[in-house]
Amino acid sequence: MNKITVKGGNRLYGTVQISGMKNAALPIVFASIVTGETCIIENIPLVDDVLKSIEIIREMGGSAEFIEPTTVKIDTKNFVAGSSPDDLACKIRGSMYLLGAELARSGETVLKQPGGCNIGKRPMDIHMKAFTALGADMDEGDDYIRGKVRDKLRGANIYFDFPSVGATINAIIAAVTAEGTTVIENAAREPHIVDVANFFNTCGANVTGAGTNTIKIHGVEKLHGCTYAIIPDMIEAGTYMTAVAATGGSVTIEGIIPKHMESVSQKLIDMGACVEEGDEWITVTSDGHLRGIKIKTMPYPGFPTDMQQQFGALLCLAEGEGEIYESIFEDRLRYTAELGKMGAQITVSDRTATFHGVKKLTGASVRALDLRAGAALVIAGLCAEGKTEVSGADYIYRGYYDFVPTLRRLGADISEDKYATHIYGD
Ligand code: UD1
């Protein structure tokens, strides 16, 4: 089991270059299947989940080669729908985008239930509803999801009960080459949804309204290949912003879109950190003395659930009381028990965690239970007295490239023991 060891107490200084966004790269890699042509995708984050998605394309008959360190050339001319490798597909959440891509490309899909971090129930009913509206017969069993287009995919009006990120993207993927117009109401508005729409439009699709809660897709007969660069990862950026706020110091995060960071920046300012921003950078400066605040996770542009756990680490040492209400996933507060082993005072009731700020955390052996929980425990370790060992670090590698070397460059006393085991999820 991979393990990260941190000795707390060092402040962080320097700059960090942010990678492409994992949650945009995953759907765009699978969306390239719809084109059946060659797509050159730049700014690919070299994180385990995305590398797995590329491996899935290869195992399904496509070709995918890195022509630059972070640029992959994908050709899906020979892609065989319905042949997804169970062992890989069920381990990453992003494999859910094969459903939309296969329906669009060949009218048929079969997929082992996508995996995912254990953060509560992850139903697929909203995805199913969208595919059904577009003209597919869907059958969701415990192990497999199967779908077959009745005649052809046809544009439809789709209303989502909840703005699911995955279902919004899957509906776009299935609708881009459907006959007629699709309107998705109460769509998710996350930046990666805009990125998927921009990718498709670069391939000749006609998608408008992405980034608002009404997305219109005028189906086109055929897409062509393209060259496209993935947007920067707002969660990776937010994680380093949180780390420096916690330890104290001054770190500039480069290669980002500051607008995507607004909810995170505002919460850091509310806690007492200084946040300055330019066109493509943000500098966070902190003396490490923060105050407790209230946070409620919400769909974008609200505070992201994927930043909740990192802020949990921050609230442990903040003065006074802090509170996190997790509104998106029903079971994403289990990491607080691990923080408790380090001396944090946290009480959890249903979806609310209340943090009673303590003067110090003490290093301990703790376990990452999912990707962002792993990042949160490392942040706590950076501020704790003594040595913290975070096991289950495989989770962290799924979503952060070069996490430990980056933190070491910023001044952290941190090391890792990497073995060949891997956990996948999200
Ligand atoms: C994606 C991200 C994940 C992030 C989440 C919310 C990927 C690979 N994962 O997950 O990192 O935390 O967005 O920003 O991009 N729901 C249903 N039925 C459905 C679909 C979702 O009830 O058919 C519920 C979920 O259980 C959850 C909520 O909707 O409570 C949000 O889920 P969703 O936005 O779909 O998240 P994912 O796309 O799975």
Short mmCIF file of N, CA and C and ligand atoms in Angstrom, two decimals, residues 22-23 26 93-94 96-97 121-127 162-167 190 192 305-306 328-329 332 426, ligand 1:
data_model
loop_
_atom_site.label_atom_id
_atom_site.label_comp_id
_atom_site.label_asym_id
_atom_site.label_seq_id
_atom_site.Cartn_x
_atom_site.Cartn_y
_atom_site.Cartn_z
N LYS A 22 -8.68 16.90 -14.42
CA LYS A 22 -9.02 15.47 -14.50
C LYS A 22 -10.46 15.26 -14.96
N ASN A 23 -11.38 15.99 -14.34
CA ASN A 23 -12.80 15.73 -14.62
C ASN A 23 -13.26 16.31 -15.95
N LEU A 26 -11.33 13.26 -18.55
CA LEU A 26 -12.02 11.95 -18.61
C LEU A 26 -13.14 11.96 -19.65
N ARG A 93 -14.71 6.17 -12.22
CA ARG A 93 -16.04 6.75 -12.38
C ARG A 93 -16.23 7.26 -13.81
N GLY A 94 -15.16 7.78 -14.38
CA GLY A 94 -15.23 8.40 -15.70
C GLY A 94 -15.66 7.45 -16.79
N MET A 96 -18.24 6.04 -17.01
CA MET A 96 -19.68 6.27 -17.27
C MET A 96 -19.88 6.98 -18.61
N TYR A 97 -18.86 7.71 -19.08
CA TYR A 97 -19.02 8.44 -20.34
C TYR A 97 -18.96 7.53 -21.56
N LYS A 121 -24.17 6.96 -2.00
CA LYS A 121 -24.77 6.32 -3.18
C LYS A 121 -24.44 7.11 -4.45
N ARG A 122 -24.18 6.41 -5.54
CA ARG A 122 -23.89 7.09 -6.81
C ARG A 122 -24.82 6.53 -7.89
N PRO A 123 -26.12 6.79 -7.78
CA PRO A 123 -27.05 6.21 -8.76
C PRO A 123 -26.82 6.77 -10.16
N MET A 124 -27.38 6.07 -11.16
CA MET A 124 -27.22 6.47 -12.56
C MET A 124 -28.57 6.83 -13.19
N ASP A 125 -29.61 7.00 -12.34
CA ASP A 125 -30.96 7.16 -12.87
C ASP A 125 -31.12 8.40 -13.77
N ILE A 126 -30.41 9.47 -13.46
CA ILE A 126 -30.56 10.69 -14.28
C ILE A 126 -29.94 10.47 -15.66
N HIS A 127 -28.83 9.74 -15.69
CA HIS A 127 -28.22 9.37 -16.98
C HIS A 127 -29.22 8.54 -17.80
N PHE A 162 -31.93 16.98 -10.68
CA PHE A 162 -30.75 17.52 -9.99
C PHE A 162 -29.69 17.78 -11.06
N PRO A 163 -28.94 18.89 -10.94
CA PRO A 163 -27.95 19.18 -11.99
C PRO A 163 -26.71 18.28 -11.87
N SER A 164 -26.88 17.03 -12.23
CA SER A 164 -25.76 16.06 -12.17
C SER A 164 -24.72 16.39 -13.23
N VAL A 165 -23.47 16.44 -12.78
CA VAL A 165 -22.35 16.73 -13.69
C VAL A 165 -22.25 15.62 -14.74
N GLY A 166 -22.18 14.38 -14.25
CA GLY A 166 -21.99 13.25 -15.15
C GLY A 166 -23.14 13.10 -16.14
N ALA A 167 -24.37 13.25 -15.65
CA ALA A 167 -25.53 13.06 -16.54
C ALA A 167 -25.60 14.18 -17.57
N GLU A 190 -20.82 23.31 -14.27
CA GLU A 190 -19.38 23.26 -13.95
C GLU A 190 -18.51 23.61 -15.17
N HIS A 192 -16.07 22.15 -16.43
CA HIS A 192 -15.74 21.02 -17.32
C HIS A 192 -16.87 20.72 -18.28
N THR A 305 -18.00 20.34 -3.76
CA THR A 305 -17.85 19.19 -2.85
C THR A 305 -16.43 18.63 -2.91
N ASP A 306 -15.77 18.75 -4.08
CA ASP A 306 -14.42 18.21 -4.20
C ASP A 306 -13.37 19.04 -3.45
N ILE A 328 -24.01 17.52 -1.38
CA ILE A 328 -24.01 16.77 -2.65
C ILE A 328 -23.95 15.26 -2.41
N PHE A 329 -22.98 14.80 -1.62
CA PHE A 329 -22.82 13.36 -1.39
C PHE A 329 -23.15 13.04 0.06
N ARG A 332 -19.71 11.86 2.78
CA ARG A 332 -18.39 12.37 2.46
C ARG A 332 -17.73 13.04 3.67
N ASP A 426 -13.38 7.44 -7.97
CA ASP A 426 -14.02 8.72 -8.27
C ASP A 426 -15.47 8.58 -8.70
C1 UD1 B 1 -18.54 14.26 -10.72
C2 UD1 B 1 -17.07 14.19 -10.39
C3 UD1 B 1 -16.84 14.20 -8.88
C4 UD1 B 1 -17.56 15.37 -8.23
C5 UD1 B 1 -19.03 15.41 -8.66
C6 UD1 B 1 -19.79 16.64 -8.16
C7 UD1 B 1 -16.12 12.95 -12.23
C8 UD1 B 1 -15.47 11.70 -12.72
N1 UD1 B 1 -16.51 12.97 -10.96
O1 UD1 B 1 -19.14 13.07 -10.23
O2 UD1 B 1 -15.45 14.31 -8.65
O3 UD1 B 1 -17.50 15.23 -6.84
O4 UD1 B 1 -19.12 15.41 -10.11
O5 UD1 B 1 -19.15 17.80 -8.56
O6 UD1 B 1 -16.25 13.92 -12.97
N2 UD1 B 1 -27.04 11.62 -8.79
C9 UD1 B 1 -28.22 10.89 -8.85
N3 UD1 B 1 -28.50 10.23 -10.02
C10 UD1 B 1 -27.68 10.27 -11.12
C11 UD1 B 1 -26.49 11.03 -11.03
C12 UD1 B 1 -26.19 11.69 -9.86
O7 UD1 B 1 -28.98 10.83 -7.89
O8 UD1 B 1 -28.01 9.66 -12.14
C13 UD1 B 1 -26.69 12.32 -7.53
C14 UD1 B 1 -25.44 11.73 -6.88
O9 UD1 B 1 -25.73 10.62 -6.09
C15 UD1 B 1 -24.93 12.90 -6.07
C16 UD1 B 1 -25.32 14.11 -6.93
O10 UD1 B 1 -26.33 13.65 -7.82
O11 UD1 B 1 -25.61 12.96 -4.85
C17 UD1 B 1 -24.16 14.69 -7.72
O12 UD1 B 1 -23.63 13.72 -8.58
P1 UD1 B 1 -22.96 14.09 -9.97
O13 UD1 B 1 -22.98 15.56 -10.17
O14 UD1 B 1 -23.62 13.22 -11.01
O15 UD1 B 1 -21.48 13.60 -9.74
P2 UD1 B 1 -20.61 12.67 -10.70
O16 UD1 B 1 -20.81 13.10 -12.11
O17 UD1 B 1 -20.77 11.24 -10.35
#
